[in-house]
Every structure is written in structure tokens, then in C-alpha cells.
Coordinates of C-alpha atoms and ligand atoms in Angstrom, one line a residue:
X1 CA -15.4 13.2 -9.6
X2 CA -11.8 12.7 -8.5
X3 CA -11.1 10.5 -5.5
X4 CA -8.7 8.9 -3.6
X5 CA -8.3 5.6 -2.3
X6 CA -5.5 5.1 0.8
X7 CA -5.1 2.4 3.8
X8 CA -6.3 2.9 7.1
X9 CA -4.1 0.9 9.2
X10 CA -0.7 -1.0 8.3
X11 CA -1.6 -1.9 4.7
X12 CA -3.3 -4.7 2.9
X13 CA -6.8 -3.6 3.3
X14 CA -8.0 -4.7 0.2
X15 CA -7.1 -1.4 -1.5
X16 CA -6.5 -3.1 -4.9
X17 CA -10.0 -4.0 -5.0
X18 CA -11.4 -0.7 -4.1
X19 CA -10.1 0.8 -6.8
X20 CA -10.5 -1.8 -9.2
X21 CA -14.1 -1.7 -8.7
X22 CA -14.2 2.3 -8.3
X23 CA -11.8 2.5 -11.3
X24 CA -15.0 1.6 -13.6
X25 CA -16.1 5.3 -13.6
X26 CA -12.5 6.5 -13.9
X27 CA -10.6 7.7 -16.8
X28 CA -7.4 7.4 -15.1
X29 CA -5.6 6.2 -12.3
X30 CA -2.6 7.1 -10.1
X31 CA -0.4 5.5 -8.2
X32 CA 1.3 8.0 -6.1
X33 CA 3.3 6.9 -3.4
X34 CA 5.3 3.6 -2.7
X35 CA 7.4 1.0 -4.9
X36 CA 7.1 -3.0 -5.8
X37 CA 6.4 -3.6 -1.5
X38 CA 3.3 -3.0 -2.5
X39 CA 1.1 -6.0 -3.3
X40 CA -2.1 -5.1 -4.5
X41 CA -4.7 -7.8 -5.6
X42 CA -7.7 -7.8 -8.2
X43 CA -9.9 -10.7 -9.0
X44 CA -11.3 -10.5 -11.9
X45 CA -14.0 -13.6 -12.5
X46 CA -11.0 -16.9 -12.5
X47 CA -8.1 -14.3 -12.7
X48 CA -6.1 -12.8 -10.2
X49 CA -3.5 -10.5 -10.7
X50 CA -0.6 -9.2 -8.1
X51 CA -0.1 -5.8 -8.7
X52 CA 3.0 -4.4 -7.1
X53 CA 4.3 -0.7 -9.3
X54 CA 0.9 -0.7 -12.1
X55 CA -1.8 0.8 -10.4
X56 CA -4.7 -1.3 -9.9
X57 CA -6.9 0.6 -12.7
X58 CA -4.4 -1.2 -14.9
X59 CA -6.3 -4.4 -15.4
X60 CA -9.5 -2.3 -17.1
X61 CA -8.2 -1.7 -20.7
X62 CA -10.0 2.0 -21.0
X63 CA -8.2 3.2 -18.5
X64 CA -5.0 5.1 -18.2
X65 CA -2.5 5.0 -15.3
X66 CA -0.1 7.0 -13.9
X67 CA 3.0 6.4 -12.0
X68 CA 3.8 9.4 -9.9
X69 CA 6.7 11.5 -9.1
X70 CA 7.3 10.2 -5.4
X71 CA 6.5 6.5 -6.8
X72 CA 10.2 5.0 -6.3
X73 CA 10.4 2.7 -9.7
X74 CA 12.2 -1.1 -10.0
X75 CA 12.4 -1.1 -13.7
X76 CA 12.3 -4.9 -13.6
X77 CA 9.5 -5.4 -11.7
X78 CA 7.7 -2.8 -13.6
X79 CA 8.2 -4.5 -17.2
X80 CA 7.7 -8.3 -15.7
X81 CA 4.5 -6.4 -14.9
X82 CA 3.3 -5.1 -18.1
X83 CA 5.1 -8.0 -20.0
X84 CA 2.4 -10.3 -17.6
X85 CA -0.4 -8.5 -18.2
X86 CA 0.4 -8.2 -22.0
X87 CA 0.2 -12.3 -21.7
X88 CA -3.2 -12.0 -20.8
X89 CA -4.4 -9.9 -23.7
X90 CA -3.9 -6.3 -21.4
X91 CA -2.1 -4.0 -23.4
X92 CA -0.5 -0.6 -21.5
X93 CA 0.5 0.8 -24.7
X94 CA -0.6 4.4 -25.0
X95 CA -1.8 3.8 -21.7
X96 CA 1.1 4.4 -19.2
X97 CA 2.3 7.3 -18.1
X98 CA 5.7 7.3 -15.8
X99 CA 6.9 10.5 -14.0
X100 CA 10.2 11.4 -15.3
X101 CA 10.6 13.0 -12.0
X102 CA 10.4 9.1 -10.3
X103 CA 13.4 7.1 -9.0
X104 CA 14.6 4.2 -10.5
X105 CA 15.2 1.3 -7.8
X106 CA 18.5 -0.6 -9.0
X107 CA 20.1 -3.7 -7.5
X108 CA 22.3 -1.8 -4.9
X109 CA 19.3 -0.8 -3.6
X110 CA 18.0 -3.9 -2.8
X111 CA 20.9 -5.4 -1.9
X112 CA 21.6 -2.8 1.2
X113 CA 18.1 -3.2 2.2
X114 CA 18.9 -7.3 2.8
X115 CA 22.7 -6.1 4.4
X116 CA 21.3 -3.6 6.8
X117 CA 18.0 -5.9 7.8
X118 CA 20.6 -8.8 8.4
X119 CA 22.5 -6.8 10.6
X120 CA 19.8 -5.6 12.1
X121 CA 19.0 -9.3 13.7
X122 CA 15.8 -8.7 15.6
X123 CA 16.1 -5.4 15.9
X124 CA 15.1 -5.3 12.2
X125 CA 12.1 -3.3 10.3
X126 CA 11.2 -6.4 8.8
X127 CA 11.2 -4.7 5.0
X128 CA 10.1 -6.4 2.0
X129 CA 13.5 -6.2 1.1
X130 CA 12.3 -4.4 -2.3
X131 CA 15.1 -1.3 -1.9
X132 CA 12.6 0.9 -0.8
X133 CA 14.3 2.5 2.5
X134 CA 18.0 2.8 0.7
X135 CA 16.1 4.3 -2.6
X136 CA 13.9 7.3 -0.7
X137 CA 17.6 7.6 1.2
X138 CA 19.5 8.3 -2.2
X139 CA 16.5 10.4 -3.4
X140 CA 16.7 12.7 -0.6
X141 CA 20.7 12.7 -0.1
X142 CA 20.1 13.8 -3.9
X143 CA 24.2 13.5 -4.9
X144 CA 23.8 9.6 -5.8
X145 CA 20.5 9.4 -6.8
X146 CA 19.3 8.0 -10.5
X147 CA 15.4 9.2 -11.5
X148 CA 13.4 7.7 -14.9
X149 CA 14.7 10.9 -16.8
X150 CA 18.4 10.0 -16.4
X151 CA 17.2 6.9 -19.0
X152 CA 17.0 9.6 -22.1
X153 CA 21.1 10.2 -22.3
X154 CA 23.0 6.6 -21.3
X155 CA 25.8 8.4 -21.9
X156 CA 25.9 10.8 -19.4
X157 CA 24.3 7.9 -17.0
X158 CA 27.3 5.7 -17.9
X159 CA 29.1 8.5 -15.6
X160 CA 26.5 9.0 -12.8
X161 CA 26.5 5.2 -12.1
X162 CA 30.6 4.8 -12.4
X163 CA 30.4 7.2 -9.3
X164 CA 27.7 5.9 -7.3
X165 CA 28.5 1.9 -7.6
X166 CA 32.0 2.8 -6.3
X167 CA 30.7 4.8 -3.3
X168 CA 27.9 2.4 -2.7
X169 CA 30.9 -0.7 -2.9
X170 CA 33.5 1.3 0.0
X171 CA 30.3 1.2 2.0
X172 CA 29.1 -2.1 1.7
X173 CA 32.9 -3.5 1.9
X174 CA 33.3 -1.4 5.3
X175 CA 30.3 -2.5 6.7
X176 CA 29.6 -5.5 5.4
X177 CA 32.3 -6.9 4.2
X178 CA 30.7 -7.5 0.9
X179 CA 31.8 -8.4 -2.8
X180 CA 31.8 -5.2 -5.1
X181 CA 28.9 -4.9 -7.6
X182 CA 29.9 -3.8 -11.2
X183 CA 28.6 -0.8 -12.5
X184 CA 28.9 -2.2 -16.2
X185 CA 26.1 -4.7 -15.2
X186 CA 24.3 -2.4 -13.6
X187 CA 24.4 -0.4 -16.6
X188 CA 23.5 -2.9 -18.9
X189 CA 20.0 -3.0 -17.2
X190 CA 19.6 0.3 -17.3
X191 CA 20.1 0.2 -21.3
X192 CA 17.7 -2.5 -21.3
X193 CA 14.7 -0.6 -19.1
X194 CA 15.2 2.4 -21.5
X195 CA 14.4 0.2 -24.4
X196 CA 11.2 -1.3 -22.8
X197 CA 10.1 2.2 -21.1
X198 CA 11.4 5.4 -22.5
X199 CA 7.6 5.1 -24.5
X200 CA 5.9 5.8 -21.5
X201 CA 8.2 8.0 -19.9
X202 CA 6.5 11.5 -19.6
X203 CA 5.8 14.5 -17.3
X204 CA 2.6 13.0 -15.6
X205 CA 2.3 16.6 -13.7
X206 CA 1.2 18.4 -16.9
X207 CA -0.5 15.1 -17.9
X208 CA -2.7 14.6 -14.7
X209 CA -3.4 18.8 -14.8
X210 CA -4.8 19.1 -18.4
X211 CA -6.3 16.0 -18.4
X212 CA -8.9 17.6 -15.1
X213 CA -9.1 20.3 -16.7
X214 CA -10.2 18.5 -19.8
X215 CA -13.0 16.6 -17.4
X216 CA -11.4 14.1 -16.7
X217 CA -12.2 11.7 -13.7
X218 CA -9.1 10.6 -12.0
X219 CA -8.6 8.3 -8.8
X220 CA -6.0 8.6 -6.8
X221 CA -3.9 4.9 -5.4
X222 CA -2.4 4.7 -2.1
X223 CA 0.1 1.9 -1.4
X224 CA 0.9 1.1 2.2
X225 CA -1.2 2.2 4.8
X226 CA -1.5 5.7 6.9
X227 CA -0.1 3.8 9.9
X228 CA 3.5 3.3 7.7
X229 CA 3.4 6.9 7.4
X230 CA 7.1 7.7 7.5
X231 CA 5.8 11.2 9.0
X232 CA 2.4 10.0 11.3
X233 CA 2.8 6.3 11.0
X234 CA 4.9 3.8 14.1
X235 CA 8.3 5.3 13.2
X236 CA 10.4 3.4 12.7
X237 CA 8.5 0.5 12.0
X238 CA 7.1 2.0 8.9
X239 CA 7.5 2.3 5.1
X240 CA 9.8 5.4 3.9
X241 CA 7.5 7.3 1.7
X242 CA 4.0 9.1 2.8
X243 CA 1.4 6.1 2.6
X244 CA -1.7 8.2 3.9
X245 CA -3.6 10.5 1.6
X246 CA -1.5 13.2 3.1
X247 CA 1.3 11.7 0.3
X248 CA -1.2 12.5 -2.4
X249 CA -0.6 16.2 -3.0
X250 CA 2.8 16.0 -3.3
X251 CA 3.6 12.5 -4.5
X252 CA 1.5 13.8 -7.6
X253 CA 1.6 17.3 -7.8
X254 CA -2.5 17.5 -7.9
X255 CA -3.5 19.7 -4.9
X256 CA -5.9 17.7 -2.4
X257 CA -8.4 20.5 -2.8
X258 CA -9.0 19.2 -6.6
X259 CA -10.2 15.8 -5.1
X260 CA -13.9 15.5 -4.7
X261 CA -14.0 12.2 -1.9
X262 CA -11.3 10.6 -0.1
X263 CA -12.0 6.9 0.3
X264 CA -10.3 5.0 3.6
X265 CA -10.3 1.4 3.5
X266 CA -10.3 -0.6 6.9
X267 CA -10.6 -4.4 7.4
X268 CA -12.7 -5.6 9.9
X269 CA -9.8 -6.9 11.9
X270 CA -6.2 -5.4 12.0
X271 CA -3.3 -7.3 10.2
X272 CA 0.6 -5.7 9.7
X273 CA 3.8 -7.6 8.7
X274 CA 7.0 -6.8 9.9
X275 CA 7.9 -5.6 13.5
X276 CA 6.4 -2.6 15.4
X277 CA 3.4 -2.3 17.9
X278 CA 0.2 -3.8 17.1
X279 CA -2.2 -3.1 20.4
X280 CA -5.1 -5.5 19.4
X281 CA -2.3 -8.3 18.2
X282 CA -3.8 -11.8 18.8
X283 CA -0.9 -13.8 18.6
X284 CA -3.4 -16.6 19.5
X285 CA -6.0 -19.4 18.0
X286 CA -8.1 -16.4 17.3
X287 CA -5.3 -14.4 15.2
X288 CA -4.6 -17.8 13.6
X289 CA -8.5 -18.4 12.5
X290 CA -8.3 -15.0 11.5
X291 CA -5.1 -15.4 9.1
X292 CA -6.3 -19.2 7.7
X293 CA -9.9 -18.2 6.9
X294 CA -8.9 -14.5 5.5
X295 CA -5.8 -15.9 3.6
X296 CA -3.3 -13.3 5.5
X297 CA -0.5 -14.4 3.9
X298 CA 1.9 -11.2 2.0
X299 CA 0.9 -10.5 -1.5
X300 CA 4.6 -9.4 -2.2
X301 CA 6.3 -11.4 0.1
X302 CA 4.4 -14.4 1.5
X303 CA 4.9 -13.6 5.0
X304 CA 2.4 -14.8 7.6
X305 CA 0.4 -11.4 8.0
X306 CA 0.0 -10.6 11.9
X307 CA -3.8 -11.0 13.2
X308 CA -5.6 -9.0 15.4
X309 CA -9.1 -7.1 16.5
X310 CA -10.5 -3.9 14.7
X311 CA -8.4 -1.1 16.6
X312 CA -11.0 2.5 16.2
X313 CA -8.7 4.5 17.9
X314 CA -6.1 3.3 15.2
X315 CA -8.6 3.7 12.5
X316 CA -10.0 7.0 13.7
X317 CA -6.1 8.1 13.7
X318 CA -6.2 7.3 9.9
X319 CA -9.5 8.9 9.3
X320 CA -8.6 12.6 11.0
X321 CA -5.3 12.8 9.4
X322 CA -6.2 11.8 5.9
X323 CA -9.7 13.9 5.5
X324 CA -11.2 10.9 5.6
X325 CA -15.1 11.0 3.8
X326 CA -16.2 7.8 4.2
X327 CA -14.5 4.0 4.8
X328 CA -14.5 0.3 2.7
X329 CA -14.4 -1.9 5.7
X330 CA -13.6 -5.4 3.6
X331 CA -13.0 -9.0 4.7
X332 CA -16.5 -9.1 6.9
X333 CA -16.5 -12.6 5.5
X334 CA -13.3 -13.7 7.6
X335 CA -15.1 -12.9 11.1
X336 CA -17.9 -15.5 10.0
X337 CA -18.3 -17.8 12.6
X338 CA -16.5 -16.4 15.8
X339 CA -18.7 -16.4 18.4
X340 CA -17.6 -13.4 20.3
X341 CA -16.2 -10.4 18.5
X342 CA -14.4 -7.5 19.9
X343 CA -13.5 -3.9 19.0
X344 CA -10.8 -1.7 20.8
X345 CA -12.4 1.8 21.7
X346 CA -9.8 3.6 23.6
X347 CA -6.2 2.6 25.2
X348 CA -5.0 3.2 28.7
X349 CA -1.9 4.3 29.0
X350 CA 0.0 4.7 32.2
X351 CA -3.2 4.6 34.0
X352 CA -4.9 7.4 31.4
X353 CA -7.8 6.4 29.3
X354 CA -7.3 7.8 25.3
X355 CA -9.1 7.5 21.9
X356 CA -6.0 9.6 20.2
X357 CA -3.7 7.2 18.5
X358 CA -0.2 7.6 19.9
X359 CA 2.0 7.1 16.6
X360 CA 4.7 7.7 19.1
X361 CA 6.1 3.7 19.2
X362 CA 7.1 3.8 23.2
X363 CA 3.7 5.3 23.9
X364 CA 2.1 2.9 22.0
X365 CA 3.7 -0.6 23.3
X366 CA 2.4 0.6 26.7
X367 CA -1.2 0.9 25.3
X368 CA -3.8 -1.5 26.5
X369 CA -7.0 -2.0 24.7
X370 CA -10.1 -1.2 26.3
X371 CA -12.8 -3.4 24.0
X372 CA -16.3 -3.2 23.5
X373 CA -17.3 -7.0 23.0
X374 CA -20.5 -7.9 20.4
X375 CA -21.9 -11.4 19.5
X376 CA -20.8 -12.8 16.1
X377 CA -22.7 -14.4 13.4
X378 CA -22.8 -17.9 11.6
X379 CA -24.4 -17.5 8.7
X380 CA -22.5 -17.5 5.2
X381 CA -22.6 -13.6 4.1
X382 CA -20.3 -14.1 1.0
X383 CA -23.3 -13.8 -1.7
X384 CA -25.0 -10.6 0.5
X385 CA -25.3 -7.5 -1.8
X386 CA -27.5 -5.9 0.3
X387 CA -27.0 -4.5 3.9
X388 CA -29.7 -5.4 5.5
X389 CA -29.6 -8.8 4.6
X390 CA -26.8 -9.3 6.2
X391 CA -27.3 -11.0 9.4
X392 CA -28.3 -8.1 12.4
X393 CA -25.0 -8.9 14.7
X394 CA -23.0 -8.0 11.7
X395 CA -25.3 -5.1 11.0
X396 CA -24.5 -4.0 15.0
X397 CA -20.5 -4.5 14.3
X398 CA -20.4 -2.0 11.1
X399 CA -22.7 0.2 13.0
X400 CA -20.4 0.1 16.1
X401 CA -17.1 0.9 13.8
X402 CA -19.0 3.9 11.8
X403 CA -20.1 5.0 15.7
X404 CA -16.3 4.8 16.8
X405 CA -14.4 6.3 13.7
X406 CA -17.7 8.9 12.8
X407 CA -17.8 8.1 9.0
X408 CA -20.1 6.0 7.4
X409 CA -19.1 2.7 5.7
X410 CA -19.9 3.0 2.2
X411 CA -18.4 -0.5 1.0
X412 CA -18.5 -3.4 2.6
X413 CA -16.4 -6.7 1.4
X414 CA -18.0 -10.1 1.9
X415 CA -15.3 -11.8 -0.3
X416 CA -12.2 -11.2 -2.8
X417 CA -14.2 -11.2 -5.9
X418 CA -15.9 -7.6 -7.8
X419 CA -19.3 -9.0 -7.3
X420 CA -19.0 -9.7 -3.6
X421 CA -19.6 -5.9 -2.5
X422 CA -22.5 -4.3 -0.5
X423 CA -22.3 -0.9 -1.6
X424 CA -24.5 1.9 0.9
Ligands
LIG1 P1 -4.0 -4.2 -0.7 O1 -2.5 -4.2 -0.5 O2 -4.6 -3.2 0.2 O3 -4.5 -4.0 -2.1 O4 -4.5 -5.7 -0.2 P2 -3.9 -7.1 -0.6 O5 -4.3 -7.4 -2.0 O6 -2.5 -7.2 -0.3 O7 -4.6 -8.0 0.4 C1 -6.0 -8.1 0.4 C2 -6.4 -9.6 0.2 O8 -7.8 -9.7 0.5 C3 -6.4 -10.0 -1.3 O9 -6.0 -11.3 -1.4 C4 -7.8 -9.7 -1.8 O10 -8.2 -10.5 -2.9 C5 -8.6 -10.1 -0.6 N1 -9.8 -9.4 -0.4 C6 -10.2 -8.1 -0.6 N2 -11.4 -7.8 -0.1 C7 -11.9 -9.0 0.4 C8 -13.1 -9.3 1.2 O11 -14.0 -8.5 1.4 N3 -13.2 -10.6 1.6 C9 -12.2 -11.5 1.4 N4 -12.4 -12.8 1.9 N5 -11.1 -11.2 0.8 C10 -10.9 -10.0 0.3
LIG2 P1 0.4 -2.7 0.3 O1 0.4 -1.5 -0.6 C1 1.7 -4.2 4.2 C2 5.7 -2.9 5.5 C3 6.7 -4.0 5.6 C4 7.5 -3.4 6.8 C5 7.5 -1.9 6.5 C6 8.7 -1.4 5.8 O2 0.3 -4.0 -0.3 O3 -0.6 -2.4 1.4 P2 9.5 -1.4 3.3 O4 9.8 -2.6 2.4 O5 8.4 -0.5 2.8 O6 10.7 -0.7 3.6 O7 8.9 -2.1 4.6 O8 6.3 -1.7 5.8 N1 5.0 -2.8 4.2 C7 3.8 -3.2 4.0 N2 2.9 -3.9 4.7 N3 1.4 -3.9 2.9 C8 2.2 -3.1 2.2 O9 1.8 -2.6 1.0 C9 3.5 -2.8 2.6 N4 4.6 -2.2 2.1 C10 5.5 -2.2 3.1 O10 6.2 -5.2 5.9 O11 6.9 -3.7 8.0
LIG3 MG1 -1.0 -5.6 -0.2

């Protein structure tokens, strides 16, 4: 079986769990979309590790990983990521596999995503300031753009970085008035990442392709989520590369027909970070029980993570673009305890009822929700492994979300850890 594993609203689902706990019956798995703004977290037993570039199979020694083509790669944050899980006894030797087709994220990178949110005041994206915007930019330009194969002759990169520092520094001294960065530095590092990762630097195409024809079991890891689709997501208030499954064809080069079941995982509210709409926001006590008890706080950045209500049209959005099978709704454990629960079923907009999510971002600032309101439960649901022990209101609010988005909820998540999963 090969699946695939993406976000159905504006990231942070709980993805990293998913496919830690599907990754068990994989033999490899694939990061294909995305750079270190992702933040993707796996408890295992007392452990918990932050994975931002390794995908989140990476923890399970059998398992090999894969970082994809349209992955865009910080070579620092990658090795402080294997050089930490090498700490803790998890060895990627052997086991790694880097496109040589991916680009490399270097310090100009990040340093015009800071300039250009700065200058932005509020009108900014609210990035994670990780040089992912400037680094898909360069990529698609193509003239100034450095991939993980340019690491095999330093030479001849020596050259490609002498012309792009000096273009990036006339624009960052026009616009921002900035100090010049030196390309020698920058080429230093460079020297250094192909030290630490020319060994795993490979053509993970060819890879992926005879290793499914071999039998092979691969899984498939979104970053992001389909609503930061820089194609269907809230443009501009969205990542830059294609965080739905839609991505996963062509951030990998595996076609989407070789994938037996695409996964979509929800939480049972709605969070997103950074600016852009956010119809069932509640920028209230509720959002603010909903952030302390569900620990919505960034993985990458620490940010406050924005609160709201389960949005279905939203989520069915997700669902009908991605080829959506079936959905891991997690964090059912964070709505203990409110009384009065509510789901959003349908905007109006300019006097219209809808269940189509407008991605359109003036469209969707003028949406109101039109909710469906349910009674909430008080009992403690974080040791449940079996739906219908859960209490019966809870039972009701899955029932109501597979009703709204029309796929069943295979997963559930009553709590961070592997063992705290109802599985349908
Ligand atoms: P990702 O980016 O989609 O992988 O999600 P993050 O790791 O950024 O954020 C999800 C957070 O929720 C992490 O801290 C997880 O450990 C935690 N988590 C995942 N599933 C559940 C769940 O069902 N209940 C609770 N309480 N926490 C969960
Ligand atoms: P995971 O994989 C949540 C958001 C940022 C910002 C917008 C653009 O952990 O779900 P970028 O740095 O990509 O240019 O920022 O996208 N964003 C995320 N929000 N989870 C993520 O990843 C995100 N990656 C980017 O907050 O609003
Ligand atoms: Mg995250």
C-alpha cells in the first residue's frame, strides 16, 4: 500500500503523528513539499522530537526517508536534525535519501524573508521567517538559484554564488538599506553541508520508482496544509510551495495514480498562524481555552496559534481538491469540557448561502458562518481506544463532521502520545 498523508486546513493537524504511527507498515517515507516552516511533532513514550526538513518516518530506525525534489533544503537545519537524532541513538546513515533536484536554502534567503516581512508592517504574511518565499522565488526565476547537486563541484559553485550574493546585496542595499553579505562565508557553509551530506545526496526519482516496483510500501508526507496552497489555498496568506496532496505528484515525481489511499488529517477545531481569513476565528475565552488546553503554540516558531471552531466547508474544500479517502480528525481531547460545541456548515456571503470554500481572500473575509451547535462532553477521553466508548455527544460531533465533509474518520486523536488513537 502507498499512501499519503496532507493537512486539511492551515497546517498543524497533528500530521507528524499520523505518519509516525502509519509509518510502522511503511518501508519508506517522503517528504515532498515544504522546507524547515514545517514543525512536525512525534512522541514517542518520554521523547518528543520537532521535526522540521526529516520526515516524520525518520524516528523508526527501519525506515528510509526521502527528501523530495520540490522540498526547498536549509542545509543547517537539516544536519542539526540528523546530528540530534544521532544523539539519541537514531542513525540516518544509509537511510536518507536527498533529491539532488532540491534547493538549498542559504542565509540570503532568510535574511530577505525577515527585510521584506519588516517592511511589510501589518500588511505582512506573517512567515516563519525560514527563507521559504525568497527560496521557491529563486527556484522559479531559475538564473540565481543553487539546488543539492551544485554541492558535487565547489568549484564551479564558488562562481555561481560570487554572482548571486552581489545581485542579492544591490537589492537589499536599494531596498533596504542593508549591510552586504559575503559570498566567501556563504561559501564556506556550503563546503561544510557537502561534507556532512553529499552521502545521502541521490536521485530519489529513480529511488522512489524501483523501490514500488520492487514492493515497496511508501507513504507520502505533506507539510503545511491544503489551505496554504500557493495555487487553492488564501493567496496570499499562504506558504509558496503546493501543501495539499495535489503537490505530491510533482513534488516527487510518483504519479498520484500509484497511491493506493490518501489520508486528510483535520483537528476538531481550526487553528492557523500568521495573517489571512479565518471565518470560525474565536479570538475570545473560547479560542483561548482552546489554545491553553490543546498546547497551540508553533512547533517551529512558538507563535500563539489562532483558535477557532471546526470549519466543514473549509475542510470539505480540502477533501474535494486532494482526493481525499478518509480523515484523522486529532485533538478530540482539547474540546473536553466545553459545554456547547459548534461546527460551521455553510457561509453566507453577500446575502448567499454556500458550502463551496471561497479560497478567493476578499470572498472569504465577507463570509459568515452559519453553525450547527451540539452539546459537549465532560468526561476524560484521553485513555479511549475504542469509539464507542467514547462518550455519545462526542460520538454525535465525529458523526456530524463525517456527515458535513462525506468521508469517514478513520483516526481519531484523544492525546499527543502513539497509544492515544481510536482507530475505525
Ligand atoms: P503537524 O505540523 O501537523 O505535524 O502538527 P504539529 O506537530 O505542529 O502540532 C500538533 C501538536 O498536537 C503536537 O504538539 C502534537 O504532539 C499534538 N497532538 C497530535 N495529536 C494530538 C491529539 O490527538 N491530542 C492532543 N492533545 N495533542 C495532539
Ligand atoms: P506544518 O507542516 C502552520 C504558515 C506561516 C505563514 C504562512 C507562510 O508544521 O503544518 P512561510 O514561512 O511558509 O512562507 O509562511 O504559512 N505556515 C505554517 N503554518 N504549520 C506549518 O507547517 C506552516 N508552514 C508555514 O505561519 O502564515
Ligand atoms: Mg506543525
Amino acid at each position: 500500500m502507498n499512501l499519503c498523508v496532507t493537512g486539511l486546513q492551515w497546517g498543524d493537524e497533528g500530521k507528524g503523528k499520523v505518519v509516525d504511527i502509519l509509518a510502522e507498515n511503511s518501508d519508506i517515507v517522503v517528504r515532498y513539499n515544504g522546507g524547515a516552516n514545517a514543525g512536525h511533532t512525534v512522541v514517542i513514550n518520554d521523547s518528543t522530537f520537532a521535526l522540521h526538513l526529516l520526515p516524520s518516518g525518520s524516528v523508526r530506525p527501519n525506515v528510509a526517508c526521502v527528501i523530495a525534489n520540490a522540498v526547498v533544503v536549509d542545509p543547517e537545519c537539516l544536519i542539526n536534525e540528523i546530528d540530534t537524532l544521532a544523539r539519541k541513538n537514531i542513525t540516518l546513515t544509509k537511510r536518507l535519501f536527498i533529491s539532488e533536484n532540491a534547493h538549498m536554502v542559504l542565509d540570503y534567503h532568510k535574511k530577505e524573508d525577515q527585510l521584506r516581512e519588516a517592511s511589510l508592517g501589518s500588511g505582512k504574511i506573517g512567515t516563519t521567517i525560514r527563507g521559504i518565499g525568497p527560496c521557491y522565488a529563486d527556484k522559479i526565476g531559475r538564473s540565481y538559484a543553487i539546488r543539492m547537486s551544485d554541492l558535487r563541484d565547489l568549484k564551479k559553485l564558488k562562481g555561481k554564488l560570487q554572482t548571486i550574493v552581489e545581485y542579492k546585496n544591490k537589492i537589499f542595499a536599494a531596498l533596504y538599506s542593508t549591510e552586504p553579505i559575503d559570498p566567501e562565508t556563504i561559501f564556506e557553509k556550503c563546503q561544510s553541508y557537502a561534507d556532512k551530506l553529499l552521502p545521502f545526496i541521490t536521485d530519489t526519482t529513480e529511488f522512489l520508482h524501483k523501490s514500488i516496483a520492487g514492493g515497496k510500501s511508501v507513504l507520502f508526507e505533506g507539510a503545511q496544509g491544503s489551505l496554504l496552497d500557493i495555487d487553492h489555498g488564501t493567496f496570499p496568506f499562504v506558504t509558496s510551495s503546493n501543501a495539499s496532496s495535489l503537490g505530491m505528484p510533482a513534488g516527487c515525481g510518483v504519479p498520484a495514480k500509484m497511491v493506493d489511499k490518501f489520508f486528510g488529517v483535520a483537528k476538531a477545531y481550526a487553528t492557523r498562524v500568521g495573517s489571512g481569513p479565518f471565518p470560525t476565528e474565536q479570538d475570545n475565552e473560547i479560542g483561548q481555552y482552546i489554545r491553553d488546553r490543546g498546547h497551540e503554540y508553533g512547533t517551529t516558531t512558538g507563535r500563539p496559534r489562532r483558535c477557532g471552531w471546526f470549519d466543514a466547508v473549509a475542510a470539505s474544500y480540502s477533501v474535494t481538491i486532494g482526493s481525499i479517502d478518509c480523515i484523522a480528525l486529532m485533538h478530540l481531547d482539547t474540546l473536553t469540557d466545553i459545554k456547547e460545541l459548534k461546527l460551521c456548515r455553510a457561509y453566507k456571503i453577500d446575502g448567499k448561502e454556500t458550502t463551496f470554500f471561497p479560497a478567493d481572500t476578499d470572498r472569504l473575509s465577507r463570509a459568515a458562518c452559519v453553525y450547527e451547535t451540539l452539546a459537549g462532553w465532560d468526561e476524560d477521553i484521553t485513555a479511549v481506544t475504542d469509539f464507542h466508548d467514547l462518550p455519545l455527544n462526542a460520538q454525535s460531533y465525529i458523526r456530524l463532521i463525517e456527515k458535513l465533509t462525506k468521508k469517514p474518520i478513520t483516526i481519531i486523536g484523544v492525546g499527543p502520545k502513539r497509544s492515544q488513537t481510536i482507530f475505525r
